[in-house]
mmCIF file of C-alpha atoms in Angstrom:
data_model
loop_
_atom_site.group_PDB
_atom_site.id
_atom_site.type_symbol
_atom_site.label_atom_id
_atom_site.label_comp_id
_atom_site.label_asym_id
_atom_site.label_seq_id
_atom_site.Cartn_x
_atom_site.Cartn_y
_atom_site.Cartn_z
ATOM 1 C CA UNK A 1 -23.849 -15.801 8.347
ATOM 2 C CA UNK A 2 -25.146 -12.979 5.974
ATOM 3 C CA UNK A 3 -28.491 -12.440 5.345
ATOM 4 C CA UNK A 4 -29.465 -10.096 2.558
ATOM 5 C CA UNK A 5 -33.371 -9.626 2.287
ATOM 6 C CA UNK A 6 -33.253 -6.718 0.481
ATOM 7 C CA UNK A 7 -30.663 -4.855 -1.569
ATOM 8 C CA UNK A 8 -31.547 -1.047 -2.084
ATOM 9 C CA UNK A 9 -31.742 0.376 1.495
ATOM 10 C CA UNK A 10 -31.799 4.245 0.458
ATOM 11 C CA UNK A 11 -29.260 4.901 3.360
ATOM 12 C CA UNK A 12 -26.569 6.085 0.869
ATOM 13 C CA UNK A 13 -28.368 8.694 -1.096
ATOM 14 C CA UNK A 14 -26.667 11.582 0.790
ATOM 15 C CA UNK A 15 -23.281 10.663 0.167
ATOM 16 C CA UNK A 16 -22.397 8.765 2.669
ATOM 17 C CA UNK A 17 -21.569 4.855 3.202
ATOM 18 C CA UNK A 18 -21.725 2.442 6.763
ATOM 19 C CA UNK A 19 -17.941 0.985 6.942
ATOM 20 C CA UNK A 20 -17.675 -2.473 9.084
ATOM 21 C CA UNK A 21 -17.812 -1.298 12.397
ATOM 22 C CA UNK A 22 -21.468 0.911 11.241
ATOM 23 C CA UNK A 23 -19.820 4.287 11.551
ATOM 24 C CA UNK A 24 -20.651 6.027 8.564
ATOM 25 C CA UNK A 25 -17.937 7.748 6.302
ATOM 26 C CA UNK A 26 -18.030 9.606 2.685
ATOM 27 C CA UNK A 27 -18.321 7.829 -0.367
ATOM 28 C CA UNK A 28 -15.122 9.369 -1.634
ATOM 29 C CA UNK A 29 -13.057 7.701 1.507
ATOM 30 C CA UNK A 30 -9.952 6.274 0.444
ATOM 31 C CA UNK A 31 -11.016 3.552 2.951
ATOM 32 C CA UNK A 32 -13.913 2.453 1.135
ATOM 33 C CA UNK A 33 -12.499 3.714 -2.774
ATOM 34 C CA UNK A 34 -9.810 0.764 -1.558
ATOM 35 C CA UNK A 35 -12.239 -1.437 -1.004
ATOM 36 C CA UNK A 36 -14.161 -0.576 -3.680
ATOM 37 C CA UNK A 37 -11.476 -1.470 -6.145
ATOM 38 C CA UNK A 38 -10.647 -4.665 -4.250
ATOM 39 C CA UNK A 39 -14.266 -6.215 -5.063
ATOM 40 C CA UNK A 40 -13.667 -4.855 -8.969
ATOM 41 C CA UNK A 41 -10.384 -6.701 -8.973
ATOM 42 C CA UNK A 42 -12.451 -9.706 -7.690
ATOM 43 C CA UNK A 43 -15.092 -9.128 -10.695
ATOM 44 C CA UNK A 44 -12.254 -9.285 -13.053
ATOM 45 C CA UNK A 45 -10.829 -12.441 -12.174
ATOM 46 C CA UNK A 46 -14.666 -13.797 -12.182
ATOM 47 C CA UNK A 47 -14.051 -13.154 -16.121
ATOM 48 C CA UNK A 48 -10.723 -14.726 -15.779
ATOM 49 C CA UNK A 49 -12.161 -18.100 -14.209
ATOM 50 C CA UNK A 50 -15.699 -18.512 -16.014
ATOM 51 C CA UNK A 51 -14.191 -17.012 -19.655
ATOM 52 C CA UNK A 52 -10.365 -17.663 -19.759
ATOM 53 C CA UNK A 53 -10.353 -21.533 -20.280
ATOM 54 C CA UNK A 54 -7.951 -21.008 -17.548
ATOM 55 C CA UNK A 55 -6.003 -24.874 -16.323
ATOM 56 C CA UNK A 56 -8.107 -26.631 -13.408
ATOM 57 C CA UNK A 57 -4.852 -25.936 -11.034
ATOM 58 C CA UNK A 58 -4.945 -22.058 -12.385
ATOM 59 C CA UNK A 59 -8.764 -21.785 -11.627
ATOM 60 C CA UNK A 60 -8.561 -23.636 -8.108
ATOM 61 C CA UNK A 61 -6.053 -21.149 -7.213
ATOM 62 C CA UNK A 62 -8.163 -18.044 -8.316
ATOM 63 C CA UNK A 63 -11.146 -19.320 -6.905
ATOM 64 C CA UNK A 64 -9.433 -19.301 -3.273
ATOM 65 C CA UNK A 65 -8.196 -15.645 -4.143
ATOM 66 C CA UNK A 66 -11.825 -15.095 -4.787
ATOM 67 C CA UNK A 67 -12.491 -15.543 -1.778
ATOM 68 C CA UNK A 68 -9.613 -14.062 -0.020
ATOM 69 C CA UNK A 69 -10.486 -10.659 -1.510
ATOM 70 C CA UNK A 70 -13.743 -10.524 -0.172
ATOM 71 C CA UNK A 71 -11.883 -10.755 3.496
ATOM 72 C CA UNK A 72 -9.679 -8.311 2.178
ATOM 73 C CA UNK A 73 -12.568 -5.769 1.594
ATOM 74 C CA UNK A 74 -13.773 -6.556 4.636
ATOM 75 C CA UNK A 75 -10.865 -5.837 6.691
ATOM 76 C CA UNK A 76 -10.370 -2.548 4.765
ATOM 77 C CA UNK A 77 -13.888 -1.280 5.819
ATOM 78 C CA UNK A 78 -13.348 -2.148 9.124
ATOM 79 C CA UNK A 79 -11.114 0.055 10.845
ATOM 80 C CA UNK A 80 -8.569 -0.895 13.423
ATOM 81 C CA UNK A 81 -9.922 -0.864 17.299
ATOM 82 C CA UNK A 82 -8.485 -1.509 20.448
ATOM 83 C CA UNK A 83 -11.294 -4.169 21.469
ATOM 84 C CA UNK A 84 -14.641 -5.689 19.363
ATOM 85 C CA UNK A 85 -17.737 -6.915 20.727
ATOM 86 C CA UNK A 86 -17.238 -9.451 17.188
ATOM 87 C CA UNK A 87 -13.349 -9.747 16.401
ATOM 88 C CA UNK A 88 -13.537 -8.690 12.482
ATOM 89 C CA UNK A 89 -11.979 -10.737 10.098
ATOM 90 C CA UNK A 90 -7.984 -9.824 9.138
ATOM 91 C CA UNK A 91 -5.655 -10.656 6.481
ATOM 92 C CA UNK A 92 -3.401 -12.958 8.074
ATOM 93 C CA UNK A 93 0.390 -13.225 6.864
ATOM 94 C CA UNK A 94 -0.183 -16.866 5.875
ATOM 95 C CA UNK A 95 -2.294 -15.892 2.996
ATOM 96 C CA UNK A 96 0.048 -14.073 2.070
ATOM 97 C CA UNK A 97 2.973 -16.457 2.162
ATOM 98 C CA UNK A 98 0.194 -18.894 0.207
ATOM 99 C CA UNK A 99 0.745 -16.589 -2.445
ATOM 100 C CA UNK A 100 3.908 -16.834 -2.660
ATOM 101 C CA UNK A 101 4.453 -20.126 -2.909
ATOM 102 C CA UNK A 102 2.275 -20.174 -5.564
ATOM 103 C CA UNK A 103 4.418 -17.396 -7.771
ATOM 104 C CA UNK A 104 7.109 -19.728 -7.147
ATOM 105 C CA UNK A 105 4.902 -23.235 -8.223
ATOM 106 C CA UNK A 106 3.553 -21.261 -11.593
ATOM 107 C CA UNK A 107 6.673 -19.825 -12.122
ATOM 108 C CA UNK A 108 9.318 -22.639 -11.706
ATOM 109 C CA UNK A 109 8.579 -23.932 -15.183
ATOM 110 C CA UNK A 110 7.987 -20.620 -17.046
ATOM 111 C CA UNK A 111 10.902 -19.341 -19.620
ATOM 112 C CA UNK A 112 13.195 -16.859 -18.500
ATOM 113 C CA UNK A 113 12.183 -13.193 -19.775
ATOM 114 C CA UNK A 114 13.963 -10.607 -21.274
ATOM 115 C CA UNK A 115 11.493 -8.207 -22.434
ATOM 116 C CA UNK A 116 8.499 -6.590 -21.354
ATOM 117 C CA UNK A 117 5.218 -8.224 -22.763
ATOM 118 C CA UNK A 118 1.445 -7.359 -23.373
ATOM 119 C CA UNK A 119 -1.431 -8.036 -22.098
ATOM 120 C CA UNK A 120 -3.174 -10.209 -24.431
ATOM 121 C CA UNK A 121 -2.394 -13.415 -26.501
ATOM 122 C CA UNK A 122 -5.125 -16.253 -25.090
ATOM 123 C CA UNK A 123 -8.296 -15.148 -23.534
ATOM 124 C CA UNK A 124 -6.909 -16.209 -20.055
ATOM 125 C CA UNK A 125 -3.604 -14.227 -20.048
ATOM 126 C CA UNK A 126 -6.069 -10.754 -21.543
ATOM 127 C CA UNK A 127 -8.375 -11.422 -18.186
ATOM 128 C CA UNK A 128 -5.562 -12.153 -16.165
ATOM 129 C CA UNK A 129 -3.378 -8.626 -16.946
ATOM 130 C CA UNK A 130 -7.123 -6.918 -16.593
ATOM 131 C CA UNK A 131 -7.531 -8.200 -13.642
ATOM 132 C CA UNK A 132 -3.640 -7.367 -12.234
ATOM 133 C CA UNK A 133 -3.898 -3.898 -12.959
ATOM 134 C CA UNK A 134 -7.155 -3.308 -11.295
ATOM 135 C CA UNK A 135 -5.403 -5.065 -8.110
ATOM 136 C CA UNK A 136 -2.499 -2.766 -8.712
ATOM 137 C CA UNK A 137 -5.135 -0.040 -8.245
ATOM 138 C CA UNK A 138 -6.326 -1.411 -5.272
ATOM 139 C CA UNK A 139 -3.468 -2.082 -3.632
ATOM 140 C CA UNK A 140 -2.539 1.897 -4.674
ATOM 141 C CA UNK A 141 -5.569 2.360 -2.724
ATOM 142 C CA UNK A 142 -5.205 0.697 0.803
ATOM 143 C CA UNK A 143 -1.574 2.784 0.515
ATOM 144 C CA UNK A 144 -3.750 5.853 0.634
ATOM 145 C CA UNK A 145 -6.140 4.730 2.925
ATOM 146 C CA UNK A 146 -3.309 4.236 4.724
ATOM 147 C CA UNK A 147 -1.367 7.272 4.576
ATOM 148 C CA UNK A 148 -4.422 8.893 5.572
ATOM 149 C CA UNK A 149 -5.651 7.001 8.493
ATOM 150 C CA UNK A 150 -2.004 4.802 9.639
ATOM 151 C CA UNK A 151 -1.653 1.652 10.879
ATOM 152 C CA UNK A 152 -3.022 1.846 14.766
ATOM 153 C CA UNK A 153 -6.109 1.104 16.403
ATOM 154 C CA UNK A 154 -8.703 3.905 18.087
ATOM 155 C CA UNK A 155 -7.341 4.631 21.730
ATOM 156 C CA UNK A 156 -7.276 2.366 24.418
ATOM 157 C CA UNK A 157 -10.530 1.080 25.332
ATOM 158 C CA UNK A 158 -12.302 2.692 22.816
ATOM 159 C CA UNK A 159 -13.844 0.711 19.410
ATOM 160 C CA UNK A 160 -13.590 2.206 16.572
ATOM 161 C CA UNK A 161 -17.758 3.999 17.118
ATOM 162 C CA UNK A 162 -16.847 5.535 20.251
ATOM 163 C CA UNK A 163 -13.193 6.931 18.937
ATOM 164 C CA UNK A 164 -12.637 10.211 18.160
ATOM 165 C CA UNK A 165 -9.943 9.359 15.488
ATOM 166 C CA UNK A 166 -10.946 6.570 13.156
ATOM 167 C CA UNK A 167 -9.126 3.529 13.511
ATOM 168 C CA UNK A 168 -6.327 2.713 11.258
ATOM 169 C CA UNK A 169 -5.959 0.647 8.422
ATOM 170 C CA UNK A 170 -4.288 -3.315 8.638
ATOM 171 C CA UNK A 171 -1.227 -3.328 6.252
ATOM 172 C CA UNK A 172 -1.401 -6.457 5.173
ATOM 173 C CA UNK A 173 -4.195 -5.677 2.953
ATOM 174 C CA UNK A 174 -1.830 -3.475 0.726
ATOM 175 C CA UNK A 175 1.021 -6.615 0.891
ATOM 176 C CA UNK A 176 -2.088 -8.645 -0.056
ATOM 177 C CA UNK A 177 -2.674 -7.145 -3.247
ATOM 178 C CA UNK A 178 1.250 -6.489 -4.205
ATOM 179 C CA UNK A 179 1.716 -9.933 -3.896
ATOM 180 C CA UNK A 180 -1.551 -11.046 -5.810
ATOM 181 C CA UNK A 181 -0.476 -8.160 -8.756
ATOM 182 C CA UNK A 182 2.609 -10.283 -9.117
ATOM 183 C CA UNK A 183 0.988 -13.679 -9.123
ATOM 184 C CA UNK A 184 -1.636 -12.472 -11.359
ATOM 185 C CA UNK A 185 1.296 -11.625 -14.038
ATOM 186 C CA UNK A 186 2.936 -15.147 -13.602
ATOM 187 C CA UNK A 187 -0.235 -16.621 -14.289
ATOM 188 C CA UNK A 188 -1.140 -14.421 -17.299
ATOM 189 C CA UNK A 189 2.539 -15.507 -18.654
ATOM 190 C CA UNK A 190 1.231 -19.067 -17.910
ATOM 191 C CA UNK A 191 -2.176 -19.118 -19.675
ATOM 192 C CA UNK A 192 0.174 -18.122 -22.999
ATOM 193 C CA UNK A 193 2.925 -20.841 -22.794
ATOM 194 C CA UNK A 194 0.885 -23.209 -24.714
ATOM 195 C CA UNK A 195 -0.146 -20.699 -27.272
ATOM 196 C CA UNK A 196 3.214 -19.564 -28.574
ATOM 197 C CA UNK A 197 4.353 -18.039 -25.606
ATOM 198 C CA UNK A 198 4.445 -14.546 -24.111
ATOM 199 C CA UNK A 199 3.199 -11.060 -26.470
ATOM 200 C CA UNK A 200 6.456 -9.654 -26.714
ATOM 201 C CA UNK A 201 7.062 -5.620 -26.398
ATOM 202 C CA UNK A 202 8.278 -4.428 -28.944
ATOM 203 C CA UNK A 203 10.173 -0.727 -28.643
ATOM 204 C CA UNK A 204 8.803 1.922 -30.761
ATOM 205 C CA UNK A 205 6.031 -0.388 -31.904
ATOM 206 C CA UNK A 206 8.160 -2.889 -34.284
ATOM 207 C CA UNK A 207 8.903 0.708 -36.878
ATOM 208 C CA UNK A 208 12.499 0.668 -38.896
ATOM 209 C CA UNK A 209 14.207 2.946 -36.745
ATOM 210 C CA UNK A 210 15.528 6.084 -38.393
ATOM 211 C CA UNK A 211 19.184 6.925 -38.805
ATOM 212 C CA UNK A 212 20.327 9.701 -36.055
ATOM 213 C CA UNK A 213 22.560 11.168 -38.849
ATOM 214 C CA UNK A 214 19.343 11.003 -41.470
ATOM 215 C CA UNK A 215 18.903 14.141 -43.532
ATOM 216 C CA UNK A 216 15.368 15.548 -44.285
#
């Protein structure tokens, strides 16, 4: 259970941040700038399911997401130990695979496509595209995290406080948000279909193309 009495605490004002395990770490961390832009993908799809007039099915969905990404943020500021006094929470593979069988539900009945599209069209779709490329970010983010700090735990008998090399960083965050980017798209494609369908690209913005052999 979390209890928050209070929410200014003053314990940031030099720069620094507490990650999961309390250890304390720079505000510019790739750790915590991934986790950061996990809970602003979250925000977005709160536009998405309060604004978008999104399906009951679509909002169900992105309400459980909701709450996934929360666990995802708290996974990423929790680095990777050999042993816990309180096992952290993890992305687990089966949320993973739960998002996958949901690009293939919202998908099955969507139109084949043949063109790039925009973001836009209904309400939905616009919050739905805002909120994919903000989880693009993120997911951009736990890579670096990542690359900086690897995959393993703190040494052998040591939690993540007492290691000298911070623990690493649980990969299935960053297959997390791939996977959400992608459902995020099918369902933007889906809040259009009864609106006249996706907001085609068009190359060169729609212009009459000029003639190669044209003289000025």
């Amino acid at each position: 259970m979390v209890t928050l009495s209070r929410i200014y605490t003053r314990t940031g004002d030099q720069g620094t941040t507490a990650l999961g395990d309390f250890s304390r770490t720079s505000k510019n961390d790739p750790r915590l700038i991934a986790y950061a832009d996990t809970d602003e993908a979250n925000a977005a799809l709160g536009l998405a399911v309060t604004l978008g007039g999104l399906p009951a099915d679509v909002q169900a969905c992105l309400q459980r997401v909701q709450n996934d990404l929360f666990d995802v943020g708290a996974d990423l500021c929790n680095p990777l130990a050999a042993t816990y006094e309180y096992p952290p929470l993890r992305v687990k593979q089966q949320w993973i695979d739960e998002l996958e069988r949901d690009c293939d539900t919202f998908n099955e009945d969507l139109p084949a496509l043949r063109s790039f599209i925009l973001p836009g069209g209904t309400p939905g779709s616009a919050y739905l595209h805002l909120a994919r490329t903000v989880t693009r970010r993120a997911e951009r983010g736990a890579w670096a995290a990542i690359e900086m700090y690897g995959t393993q735990p703190a040494a052998d008998g040591e939690t993540a406080q007492e290691a000298q090399r911070p623990g690493g960083v649980n990969p299935l965050t960053a297959t997390y948000l791939n996977r959400l980017s992608d459902l995020l798209f099918i369902l933007g494609r889906a809040a259009n279909q009864d609106a006249g369908g996706d907001v085609l690209w068009q190359p060169g913005g729609g212009r009459p193309t000029e003639s190669t052999d044209s003289q000025e």
